[in-house]
Amino acid sequence: MSDNNPARTRIQRRNRKAILEAALEVFSAQGFRGATLDQIAAEAGLSKPNLLYYFASKEAIHAELLDGLLDTWLAPLRELNPDGTPQDEILGYVRRKLEMSRAMPRESRLFANEMLQGAPRLTEVLPKLKALVDEKAEIIRDWTRAGKLAPVDPHHLIFAIWALTQHYADFEVQVTAVLGPGHDPYDEAGAFLDMLFTRLLRI
Amino acid sequence: MSDNNPARTRIQRRNRKAILEAALEVFSAQGFRGATLDQIAAEAGLSKPNLLYYFASKEAIHAELLDGLLDTWLAPLRELNPDGTPQDEILGYVRRKLEMSRAMPRESRLFANEMLQGAPRLTEVLPKLKALVDEKAEIIRDWTRAGKLAPVDPHHLIFAIWALTQHYADFEVQVTAVLGPGHDPYDEAGAFLDMLFTRLLRI
DNA sequence: CTGCAACCTGACCATATGGTCAGAAATGGA
DNA sequence: TCCATTTCTGACCATATGGTCAGGTTGCAG
């Protein structure tokens, strides 16, 4: 009872991790309501009552997953450095964000599911999102004012980066189906987006 | 029994329409598994057994919604005219697609939900999608070869248009939360995307 | 080795949900 | 008006699902 947060025993650490991993798999593929505890339990290799020994409820598992997600998700944007070269900074952001979609497609889909449903479990963190975006938008606006960047609406530039990178994770089936076999969507997207943003931002 | 397809009586037409409208509302906001027949019935102002008088099952309602959706959704792309001016054609497509997101956000979200879950109920129509995209990609490639358009990967150009336009419907909560009050997201997006694609496609 | 705390389970419960059905109510053509 | 057809409903059912619990099993400190 002295240490509250971190899982104490080895077993607890292992099982909580397995549960969260399984839950990410299932929630991201089925949405919150579509996912069942039985699926998560099976995926984690545990019994349903045992799941509920580690987490108070289905909600609690989902909440824990969402908990750090926004921070993880916004990390690439946080790195945008006002003292760097505008084009490099923004291209770097695009690359980091695309890499994140490639490395964490399930997290992307978990997030997308949440947003599609109207973000019922994220509403209280959206203001935090807005604050960060506003801050970074101001940096971009300054770059434009200083003549270092083509004039663009900073908010919609950020939306564009989100949309273009997350699309490859969230609509993976569609992308794969349209490209057909023998393609690496993310490699191609990387080249395409480099080109796109280079052209867009050139003064 | 002679005429098979169209709803025969006035009542049938009215109620089927009400059910599909209600189902679109609920399915697009909750996903297939998240939606319940009770919700749809309530939204449509009918009793649950009455829903099932008009449709064989929950699946059947969903299937009927999905049925025409892909065609509707791809209509703007179909209009891409190989004999037009490349820039105008592509910008026109972007505008039509954005307008579609504005006018039919629920359809967009229904579609997004389906894709997120791996398109279990759309797999058989994905080849049709691929065929259309391949056809239009070839047109774009020809334009590029003819020197009328900057060189771009046509498939990823189309993905970009999808991602950028659908984002405003699918992530509406996020867009609204970030922009704050006093903005018309679609108007701003229209201007931004015009600018973006103009710069991207200029030779 | 022992005993207590941590871990786990089968059996069970309440509710939600998709779907059925016998028959009542409305509709509309003759 | 009459009655066959269409439309609609309350009551009901089977199953799925989130969650509980009494008690069994395992891990580990002393």
PDB file of N, CA, C and O in Angstrom, chain B residues 125-192:
ATOM      1  N   VAL B 125     -16.059  -5.837 -52.556  1.00  0.00           N
ATOM      2  CA  VAL B 125     -16.139  -4.703 -53.474  1.00  0.00           C
ATOM      3  C   VAL B 125     -14.810  -3.962 -53.613  1.00  0.00           C
ATOM      4  O   VAL B 125     -14.670  -3.089 -54.469  1.00  0.00           O
ATOM      5  N   LEU B 126     -13.843  -4.329 -52.778  1.00  0.00           N
ATOM      6  CA  LEU B 126     -12.550  -3.643 -52.864  1.00  0.00           C
ATOM      7  C   LEU B 126     -11.880  -3.804 -54.238  1.00  0.00           C
ATOM      8  O   LEU B 126     -11.270  -2.841 -54.733  1.00  0.00           O
ATOM      9  N   PRO B 127     -11.989  -4.948 -54.861  1.00  0.00           N
ATOM     10  CA  PRO B 127     -11.408  -5.070 -56.214  1.00  0.00           C
ATOM     11  C   PRO B 127     -11.996  -4.044 -57.192  1.00  0.00           C
ATOM     12  O   PRO B 127     -11.284  -3.490 -58.033  1.00  0.00           O
ATOM     13  N   LYS B 128     -13.297  -3.781 -57.053  1.00  0.00           N
ATOM     14  CA  LYS B 128     -13.948  -2.770 -57.892  1.00  0.00           C
ATOM     15  C   LYS B 128     -13.279  -1.419 -57.650  1.00  0.00           C
ATOM     16  O   LYS B 128     -13.001  -0.666 -58.589  1.00  0.00           O
ATOM     17  N   LEU B 129     -13.067  -1.136 -56.384  1.00  0.00           N
ATOM     18  CA  LEU B 129     -12.380   0.095 -55.997  1.00  0.00           C
ATOM     19  C   LEU B 129     -11.022   0.170 -56.678  1.00  0.00           C
ATOM     20  O   LEU B 129     -10.678   1.175 -57.304  1.00  0.00           O
ATOM     21  N   LYS B 130     -10.275  -0.910 -56.540  1.00  0.00           N
ATOM     22  CA  LYS B 130      -8.924  -0.941 -57.136  1.00  0.00           C
ATOM     23  C   LYS B 130      -8.979  -0.686 -58.638  1.00  0.00           C
ATOM     24  O   LYS B 130      -8.188   0.083 -59.174  1.00  0.00           O
ATOM     25  N   ALA B 131      -9.935  -1.312 -59.302  1.00  0.00           N
ATOM     26  CA  ALA B 131     -10.048  -1.153 -60.754  1.00  0.00           C
ATOM     27  C   ALA B 131     -10.253   0.317 -61.128  1.00  0.00           C
ATOM     28  O   ALA B 131      -9.576   0.845 -62.018  1.00  0.00           O
ATOM     29  N   LEU B 132     -11.183   0.961 -60.422  1.00  0.00           N
ATOM     30  CA  LEU B 132     -11.453   2.372 -60.733  1.00  0.00           C
ATOM     31  C   LEU B 132     -10.221   3.231 -60.469  1.00  0.00           C
ATOM     32  O   LEU B 132      -9.849   4.087 -61.294  1.00  0.00           O
ATOM     33  N   VAL B 133      -9.583   3.008 -59.329  1.00  0.00           N
ATOM     34  CA  VAL B 133      -8.416   3.808 -58.985  1.00  0.00           C
ATOM     35  C   VAL B 133      -7.299   3.589 -59.994  1.00  0.00           C
ATOM     36  O   VAL B 133      -6.667   4.540 -60.459  1.00  0.00           O
ATOM     37  N   ASP B 134      -7.075   2.333 -60.360  1.00  0.00           N
ATOM     38  CA  ASP B 134      -6.036   2.048 -61.348  1.00  0.00           C
ATOM     39  C   ASP B 134      -6.318   2.771 -62.659  1.00  0.00           C
ATOM     40  O   ASP B 134      -5.417   3.351 -63.276  1.00  0.00           O
ATOM     41  N   GLU B 135      -7.579   2.739 -63.061  1.00  0.00           N
ATOM     42  CA  GLU B 135      -7.964   3.403 -64.308  1.00  0.00           C
ATOM     43  C   GLU B 135      -7.643   4.900 -64.243  1.00  0.00           C
ATOM     44  O   GLU B 135      -7.022   5.460 -65.159  1.00  0.00           O
ATOM     45  N   LYS B 136      -8.068   5.534 -63.151  1.00  0.00           N
ATOM     46  CA  LYS B 136      -7.852   6.981 -63.032  1.00  0.00           C
ATOM     47  C   LYS B 136      -6.375   7.308 -62.821  1.00  0.00           C
ATOM     48  O   LYS B 136      -5.884   8.353 -63.265  1.00  0.00           O
ATOM     49  N   ALA B 137      -5.669   6.392 -62.146  1.00  0.00           N
ATOM     50  CA  ALA B 137      -4.233   6.606 -61.945  1.00  0.00           C
ATOM     51  C   ALA B 137      -3.520   6.646 -63.296  1.00  0.00           C
ATOM     52  O   ALA B 137      -2.591   7.432 -63.504  1.00  0.00           O
ATOM     53  N   GLU B 138      -3.988   5.816 -64.192  1.00  0.00           N
ATOM     54  CA  GLU B 138      -3.384   5.770 -65.526  1.00  0.00           C
ATOM     55  C   GLU B 138      -3.574   7.111 -66.245  1.00  0.00           C
ATOM     56  O   GLU B 138      -2.658   7.612 -66.917  1.00  0.00           O
ATOM     57  N   ILE B 139      -4.746   7.678 -66.096  1.00  0.00           N
ATOM     58  CA  ILE B 139      -5.006   9.002 -66.687  1.00  0.00           C
ATOM     59  C   ILE B 139      -4.016  10.029 -66.162  1.00  0.00           C
ATOM     60  O   ILE B 139      -3.428  10.801 -66.916  1.00  0.00           O
ATOM     61  N   ILE B 140      -3.854  10.004 -64.834  1.00  0.00           N
ATOM     62  CA  ILE B 140      -2.942  10.968 -64.211  1.00  0.00           C
ATOM     63  C   ILE B 140      -1.511  10.743 -64.703  1.00  0.00           C
ATOM     64  O   ILE B 140      -0.777  11.689 -65.007  1.00  0.00           O
ATOM     65  N   ARG B 141      -1.129   9.482 -64.805  1.00  0.00           N
ATOM     66  CA  ARG B 141       0.210   9.157 -65.298  1.00  0.00           C
ATOM     67  C   ARG B 141       0.408   9.685 -66.724  1.00  0.00           C
ATOM     68  O   ARG B 141       1.462  10.230 -67.054  1.00  0.00           O
ATOM     69  N   ASP B 142      -0.638   9.547 -67.522  1.00  0.00           N
ATOM     70  CA  ASP B 142      -0.545  10.071 -68.899  1.00  0.00           C
ATOM     71  C   ASP B 142      -0.334  11.577 -68.891  1.00  0.00           C
ATOM     72  O   ASP B 142       0.466  12.101 -69.672  1.00  0.00           O
ATOM     73  N   TRP B 143      -1.068  12.254 -68.044  1.00  0.00           N
ATOM     74  CA  TRP B 143      -0.904  13.712 -67.961  1.00  0.00           C
ATOM     75  C   TRP B 143       0.532  14.075 -67.626  1.00  0.00           C
ATOM     76  O   TRP B 143       1.115  14.986 -68.175  1.00  0.00           O
ATOM     77  N   THR B 144       1.074  13.321 -66.647  1.00  0.00           N
ATOM     78  CA  THR B 144       2.455  13.586 -66.254  1.00  0.00           C
ATOM     79  C   THR B 144       3.408  13.323 -67.412  1.00  0.00           C
ATOM     80  O   THR B 144       4.289  14.132 -67.708  1.00  0.00           O
ATOM     81  N   ARG B 145       3.204  12.187 -68.084  1.00  0.00           N
ATOM     82  CA  ARG B 145       4.061  11.848 -69.223  1.00  0.00           C
ATOM     83  C   ARG B 145       3.997  12.925 -70.312  1.00  0.00           C
ATOM     84  O   ARG B 145       4.977  13.218 -70.972  1.00  0.00           O
ATOM     85  N   ALA B 146       2.809  13.490 -70.461  1.00  0.00           N
ATOM     86  CA  ALA B 146       2.633  14.527 -71.485  1.00  0.00           C
ATOM     87  C   ALA B 146       3.170  15.871 -71.017  1.00  0.00           C
ATOM     88  O   ALA B 146       3.053  16.879 -71.713  1.00  0.00           O
ATOM     89  N   GLY B 147       3.733  15.907 -69.816  1.00  0.00           N
ATOM     90  CA  GLY B 147       4.313  17.145 -69.309  1.00  0.00           C
ATOM     91  C   GLY B 147       3.284  18.167 -68.869  1.00  0.00           C
ATOM     92  O   GLY B 147       3.575  19.342 -68.686  1.00  0.00           O
ATOM     93  N   LYS B 148       2.038  17.723 -68.712  1.00  0.00           N
ATOM     94  CA  LYS B 148       0.993  18.674 -68.328  1.00  0.00           C
ATOM     95  C   LYS B 148       0.813  18.761 -66.816  1.00  0.00           C
ATOM     96  O   LYS B 148      -0.053  19.493 -66.323  1.00  0.00           O
ATOM     97  N   LEU B 149       1.599  17.975 -66.093  1.00  0.00           N
ATOM     98  CA  LEU B 149       1.394  17.864 -64.651  1.00  0.00           C
ATOM     99  C   LEU B 149       2.744  17.531 -64.024  1.00  0.00           C
ATOM    100  O   LEU B 149       3.540  16.802 -64.613  1.00  0.00           O
ATOM    101  N   ALA B 150       2.970  18.060 -62.836  1.00  0.00           N
ATOM    102  CA  ALA B 150       4.201  17.701 -62.132  1.00  0.00           C
ATOM    103  C   ALA B 150       4.195  16.199 -61.860  1.00  0.00           C
ATOM    104  O   ALA B 150       3.130  15.618 -61.642  1.00  0.00           O
ATOM    105  N   PRO B 151       5.346  15.576 -61.863  1.00  0.00           N
ATOM    106  CA  PRO B 151       5.386  14.130 -61.617  1.00  0.00           C
ATOM    107  C   PRO B 151       5.000  13.783 -60.182  1.00  0.00           C
ATOM    108  O   PRO B 151       5.608  14.269 -59.243  1.00  0.00           O
ATOM    109  N   VAL B 152       3.958  12.971 -60.063  1.00  0.00           N
ATOM    110  CA  VAL B 152       3.521  12.507 -58.742  1.00  0.00           C
ATOM    111  C   VAL B 152       3.106  11.042 -58.867  1.00  0.00           C
ATOM    112  O   VAL B 152       2.681  10.608 -59.923  1.00  0.00           O
ATOM    113  N   ASP B 153       3.223  10.323 -57.762  1.00  0.00           N
ATOM    114  CA  ASP B 153       2.696   8.962 -57.739  1.00  0.00           C
ATOM    115  C   ASP B 153       1.172   9.065 -57.706  1.00  0.00           C
ATOM    116  O   ASP B 153       0.595   9.550 -56.747  1.00  0.00           O
ATOM    117  N   PRO B 154       0.501   8.606 -58.772  1.00  0.00           N
ATOM    118  CA  PRO B 154      -0.955   8.823 -58.872  1.00  0.00           C
ATOM    119  C   PRO B 154      -1.734   8.158 -57.746  1.00  0.00           C
ATOM    120  O   PRO B 154      -2.695   8.740 -57.237  1.00  0.00           O
ATOM    121  N   HIS B 155      -1.348   6.963 -57.366  1.00  0.00           N
ATOM    122  CA  HIS B 155      -2.080   6.280 -56.302  1.00  0.00           C
ATOM    123  C   HIS B 155      -2.006   7.059 -54.995  1.00  0.00           C
ATOM    124  O   HIS B 155      -3.012   7.259 -54.321  1.00  0.00           O
ATOM    125  N   HIS B 156      -0.815   7.508 -54.684  1.00  0.00           N
ATOM    126  CA  HIS B 156      -0.678   8.228 -53.415  1.00  0.00           C
ATOM    127  C   HIS B 156      -1.297   9.619 -53.498  1.00  0.00           C
ATOM    128  O   HIS B 156      -1.737  10.167 -52.494  1.00  0.00           O
ATOM    129  N   LEU B 157      -1.358  10.162 -54.708  1.00  0.00           N
ATOM    130  CA  LEU B 157      -2.086  11.416 -54.877  1.00  0.00           C
ATOM    131  C   LEU B 157      -3.555  11.206 -54.531  1.00  0.00           C
ATOM    132  O   LEU B 157      -4.169  12.007 -53.803  1.00  0.00           O
ATOM    133  N   ILE B 158      -4.109  10.125 -55.005  1.00  0.00           N
ATOM    134  CA  ILE B 158      -5.517   9.835 -54.711  1.00  0.00           C
ATOM    135  C   ILE B 158      -5.719   9.554 -53.225  1.00  0.00           C
ATOM    136  O   ILE B 158      -6.662  10.050 -52.602  1.00  0.00           O
ATOM    137  N   PHE B 159      -4.800   8.775 -52.636  1.00  0.00           N
ATOM    138  CA  PHE B 159      -4.884   8.563 -51.186  1.00  0.00           C
ATOM    139  C   PHE B 159      -4.869   9.892 -50.447  1.00  0.00           C
ATOM    140  O   PHE B 159      -5.606  10.105 -49.488  1.00  0.00           O
ATOM    141  N   ALA B 160      -4.020  10.791 -50.909  1.00  0.00           N
ATOM    142  CA  ALA B 160      -3.890  12.090 -50.241  1.00  0.00           C
ATOM    143  C   ALA B 160      -5.215  12.850 -50.301  1.00  0.00           C
ATOM    144  O   ALA B 160      -5.644  13.450 -49.312  1.00  0.00           O
ATOM    145  N   ILE B 161      -5.860  12.787 -51.447  1.00  0.00           N
ATOM    146  CA  ILE B 161      -7.140  13.485 -51.585  1.00  0.00           C
ATOM    147  C   ILE B 161      -8.175  12.870 -50.649  1.00  0.00           C
ATOM    148  O   ILE B 161      -8.911  13.584 -49.949  1.00  0.00           O
ATOM    149  N   TRP B 162      -8.203  11.553 -50.615  1.00  0.00           N
ATOM    150  CA  TRP B 162      -9.133  10.895 -49.688  1.00  0.00           C
ATOM    151  C   TRP B 162      -8.858  11.295 -48.248  1.00  0.00           C
ATOM    152  O   TRP B 162      -9.752  11.684 -47.513  1.00  0.00           O
ATOM    153  N   ALA B 163      -7.589  11.144 -47.859  1.00  0.00           N
ATOM    154  CA  ALA B 163      -7.225  11.401 -46.468  1.00  0.00           C
ATOM    155  C   ALA B 163      -7.575  12.828 -46.073  1.00  0.00           C
ATOM    156  O   ALA B 163      -8.191  13.073 -45.032  1.00  0.00           O
ATOM    157  N   LEU B 164      -7.209  13.772 -46.939  1.00  0.00           N
ATOM    158  CA  LEU B 164      -7.358  15.178 -46.586  1.00  0.00           C
ATOM    159  C   LEU B 164      -8.823  15.608 -46.527  1.00  0.00           C
ATOM    160  O   LEU B 164      -9.188  16.469 -45.731  1.00  0.00           O
ATOM    161  N   THR B 165      -9.643  15.045 -47.372  1.00  0.00           N
ATOM    162  CA  THR B 165     -11.045  15.471 -47.373  1.00  0.00           C
ATOM    163  C   THR B 165     -11.851  14.739 -46.306  1.00  0.00           C
ATOM    164  O   THR B 165     -12.637  15.351 -45.579  1.00  0.00           O
ATOM    165  N   GLN B 166     -11.636  13.439 -46.191  1.00  0.00           N
ATOM    166  CA  GLN B 166     -12.423  12.671 -45.238  1.00  0.00           C
ATOM    167  C   GLN B 166     -12.065  13.008 -43.792  1.00  0.00           C
ATOM    168  O   GLN B 166     -12.895  12.871 -42.894  1.00  0.00           O
ATOM    169  N   HIS B 167     -10.857  13.462 -43.589  1.00  0.00           N
ATOM    170  CA  HIS B 167     -10.423  13.824 -42.238  1.00  0.00           C
ATOM    171  C   HIS B 167     -11.401  14.795 -41.574  1.00  0.00           C
ATOM    172  O   HIS B 167     -11.687  14.672 -40.386  1.00  0.00           O
ATOM    173  N   TYR B 168     -11.907  15.730 -42.362  1.00  0.00           N
ATOM    174  CA  TYR B 168     -12.785  16.754 -41.773  1.00  0.00           C
ATOM    175  C   TYR B 168     -14.123  16.181 -41.324  1.00  0.00           C
ATOM    176  O   TYR B 168     -14.745  16.694 -40.401  1.00  0.00           O
ATOM    177  N   ALA B 169     -14.556  15.114 -41.955  1.00  0.00           N
ATOM    178  CA  ALA B 169     -15.791  14.464 -41.503  1.00  0.00           C
ATOM    179  C   ALA B 169     -15.510  13.475 -40.379  1.00  0.00           C
ATOM    180  O   ALA B 169     -16.162  13.488 -39.342  1.00  0.00           O
ATOM    181  N   ASP B 170     -14.481  12.640 -40.587  1.00  0.00           N
ATOM    182  CA  ASP B 170     -14.238  11.543 -39.646  1.00  0.00           C
ATOM    183  C   ASP B 170     -13.704  12.034 -38.305  1.00  0.00           C
ATOM    184  O   ASP B 170     -14.000  11.461 -37.265  1.00  0.00           O
ATOM    185  N   PHE B 171     -12.885  13.052 -38.327  1.00  0.00           N
ATOM    186  CA  PHE B 171     -12.283  13.574 -37.093  1.00  0.00           C
ATOM    187  C   PHE B 171     -12.893  14.916 -36.712  1.00  0.00           C
ATOM    188  O   PHE B 171     -12.237  15.763 -36.125  1.00  0.00           O
ATOM    189  N   GLU B 172     -14.159  15.076 -37.036  1.00  0.00           N
ATOM    190  CA  GLU B 172     -14.826  16.355 -36.808  1.00  0.00           C
ATOM    191  C   GLU B 172     -14.651  16.888 -35.390  1.00  0.00           C
ATOM    192  O   GLU B 172     -14.340  18.063 -35.189  1.00  0.00           O
ATOM    193  N   VAL B 173     -14.826  16.021 -34.397  1.00  0.00           N
ATOM    194  CA  VAL B 173     -14.654  16.470 -33.006  1.00  0.00           C
ATOM    195  C   VAL B 173     -13.291  17.103 -32.800  1.00  0.00           C
ATOM    196  O   VAL B 173     -13.172  18.159 -32.178  1.00  0.00           O
ATOM    197  N   GLN B 174     -12.280  16.429 -33.304  1.00  0.00           N
ATOM    198  CA  GLN B 174     -10.923  16.910 -33.116  1.00  0.00           C
ATOM    199  C   GLN B 174     -10.724  18.253 -33.815  1.00  0.00           C
ATOM    200  O   GLN B 174     -10.202  19.194 -33.216  1.00  0.00           O
ATOM    201  N   VAL B 175     -11.151  18.317 -35.060  1.00  0.00           N
ATOM    202  CA  VAL B 175     -11.002  19.550 -35.828  1.00  0.00           C
ATOM    203  C   VAL B 175     -11.704  20.704 -35.113  1.00  0.00           C
ATOM    204  O   VAL B 175     -11.138  21.784 -34.922  1.00  0.00           O
ATOM    205  N   THR B 176     -12.924  20.445 -34.697  1.00  0.00           N
ATOM    206  CA  THR B 176     -13.694  21.477 -34.010  1.00  0.00           C
ATOM    207  C   THR B 176     -13.016  21.892 -32.706  1.00  0.00           C
ATOM    208  O   THR B 176     -12.908  23.080 -32.395  1.00  0.00           O
ATOM    209  N   ALA B 177     -12.539  20.895 -31.956  1.00  0.00           N
ATOM    210  CA  ALA B 177     -11.914  21.185 -30.669  1.00  0.00           C
ATOM    211  C   ALA B 177     -10.649  22.021 -30.858  1.00  0.00           C
ATOM    212  O   ALA B 177     -10.375  22.935 -30.072  1.00  0.00           O
ATOM    213  N   VAL B 178      -9.884  21.727 -31.898  1.00  0.00           N
ATOM    214  CA  VAL B 178      -8.613  22.423 -32.103  1.00  0.00           C
ATOM    215  C   VAL B 178      -8.831  23.827 -32.661  1.00  0.00           C
ATOM    216  O   VAL B 178      -8.175  24.777 -32.238  1.00  0.00           O
ATOM    217  N   LEU B 179      -9.770  23.958 -33.583  1.00  0.00           N
ATOM    218  CA  LEU B 179      -9.988  25.281 -34.188  1.00  0.00           C
ATOM    219  C   LEU B 179     -10.670  26.229 -33.219  1.00  0.00           C
ATOM    220  O   LEU B 179     -10.474  27.435 -33.278  1.00  0.00           O
ATOM    221  N   GLY B 180     -11.464  25.684 -32.318  1.00  0.00           N
ATOM    222  CA  GLY B 180     -12.232  26.543 -31.426  1.00  0.00           C
ATOM    223  C   GLY B 180     -13.407  27.139 -32.161  1.00  0.00           C
ATOM    224  O   GLY B 180     -13.616  26.878 -33.344  1.00  0.00           O
ATOM    225  N   PRO B 181     -14.179  27.953 -31.445  1.00  0.00           N
ATOM    226  CA  PRO B 181     -15.405  28.511 -32.039  1.00  0.00           C
ATOM    227  C   PRO B 181     -15.077  29.569 -33.105  1.00  0.00           C
ATOM    228  O   PRO B 181     -13.961  30.065 -33.153  1.00  0.00           O
ATOM    229  N   GLY B 182     -16.068  29.837 -33.926  1.00  0.00           N
ATOM    230  CA  GLY B 182     -15.914  30.912 -34.903  1.00  0.00           C
ATOM    231  C   GLY B 182     -15.177  30.494 -36.163  1.00  0.00           C
ATOM    232  O   GLY B 182     -14.593  31.328 -36.847  1.00  0.00           O
ATOM    233  N   HIS B 183     -15.157  29.210 -36.438  1.00  0.00           N
ATOM    234  CA  HIS B 183     -14.504  28.752 -37.659  1.00  0.00           C
ATOM    235  C   HIS B 183     -15.469  27.913 -38.485  1.00  0.00           C
ATOM    236  O   HIS B 183     -16.285  27.189 -37.931  1.00  0.00           O
ATOM    237  N   ASP B 184     -15.358  28.010 -39.801  1.00  0.00           N
ATOM    238  CA  ASP B 184     -16.057  27.069 -40.664  1.00  0.00           C
ATOM    239  C   ASP B 184     -14.996  26.148 -41.254  1.00  0.00           C
ATOM    240  O   ASP B 184     -14.333  26.488 -42.237  1.00  0.00           O
ATOM    241  N   PRO B 185     -14.811  24.971 -40.624  1.00  0.00           N
ATOM    242  CA  PRO B 185     -13.725  24.076 -41.027  1.00  0.00           C
ATOM    243  C   PRO B 185     -13.709  23.815 -42.518  1.00  0.00           C
ATOM    244  O   PRO B 185     -12.637  23.839 -43.145  1.00  0.00           O
ATOM    245  N   TYR B 186     -14.878  23.596 -43.107  1.00  0.00           N
ATOM    246  CA  TYR B 186     -14.909  23.206 -44.510  1.00  0.00           C
ATOM    247  C   TYR B 186     -14.540  24.367 -45.434  1.00  0.00           C
ATOM    248  O   TYR B 186     -13.881  24.164 -46.453  1.00  0.00           O
ATOM    249  N   ASP B 187     -14.962  25.576 -45.076  1.00  0.00           N
ATOM    250  CA  ASP B 187     -14.565  26.725 -45.877  1.00  0.00           C
ATOM    251  C   ASP B 187     -13.048  26.878 -45.852  1.00  0.00           C
ATOM    252  O   ASP B 187     -12.405  27.023 -46.890  1.00  0.00           O
ATOM    253  N   GLU B 188     -12.501  26.841 -44.654  1.00  0.00           N
ATOM    254  CA  GLU B 188     -11.055  26.991 -44.523  1.00  0.00           C
ATOM    255  C   GLU B 188     -10.323  25.862 -45.240  1.00  0.00           C
ATOM    256  O   GLU B 188      -9.316  26.087 -45.929  1.00  0.00           O
ATOM    257  N   ALA B 189     -10.842  24.640 -45.066  1.00  0.00           N
ATOM    258  CA  ALA B 189     -10.219  23.493 -45.723  1.00  0.00           C
ATOM    259  C   ALA B 189     -10.255  23.666 -47.236  1.00  0.00           C
ATOM    260  O   ALA B 189      -9.285  23.335 -47.931  1.00  0.00           O
ATOM    261  N   GLY B 190     -11.359  24.194 -47.740  1.00  0.00           N
ATOM    262  CA  GLY B 190     -11.469  24.417 -49.181  1.00  0.00           C
ATOM    263  C   GLY B 190     -10.342  25.297 -49.691  1.00  0.00           C
ATOM    264  O   GLY B 190      -9.651  24.952 -50.663  1.00  0.00           O
ATOM    265  N   ALA B 191     -10.129  26.401 -48.999  1.00  0.00           N
ATOM    266  CA  ALA B 191      -9.070  27.318 -49.405  1.00  0.00           C
ATOM    267  C   ALA B 191      -7.702  26.660 -49.279  1.00  0.00           C
ATOM    268  O   ALA B 191      -6.861  26.733 -50.176  1.00  0.00           O
ATOM    269  N   PHE B 192      -7.499  25.995 -48.157  1.00  0.00           N
ATOM    270  CA  PHE B 192      -6.204  25.356 -47.907  1.00  0.00           C
ATOM    271  C   PHE B 192      -5.891  24.286 -48.956  1.00  0.00           C
ATOM    272  O   PHE B 192      -4.787  24.239 -49.495  1.00  0.00           O
TER     273      PHE B 192
END
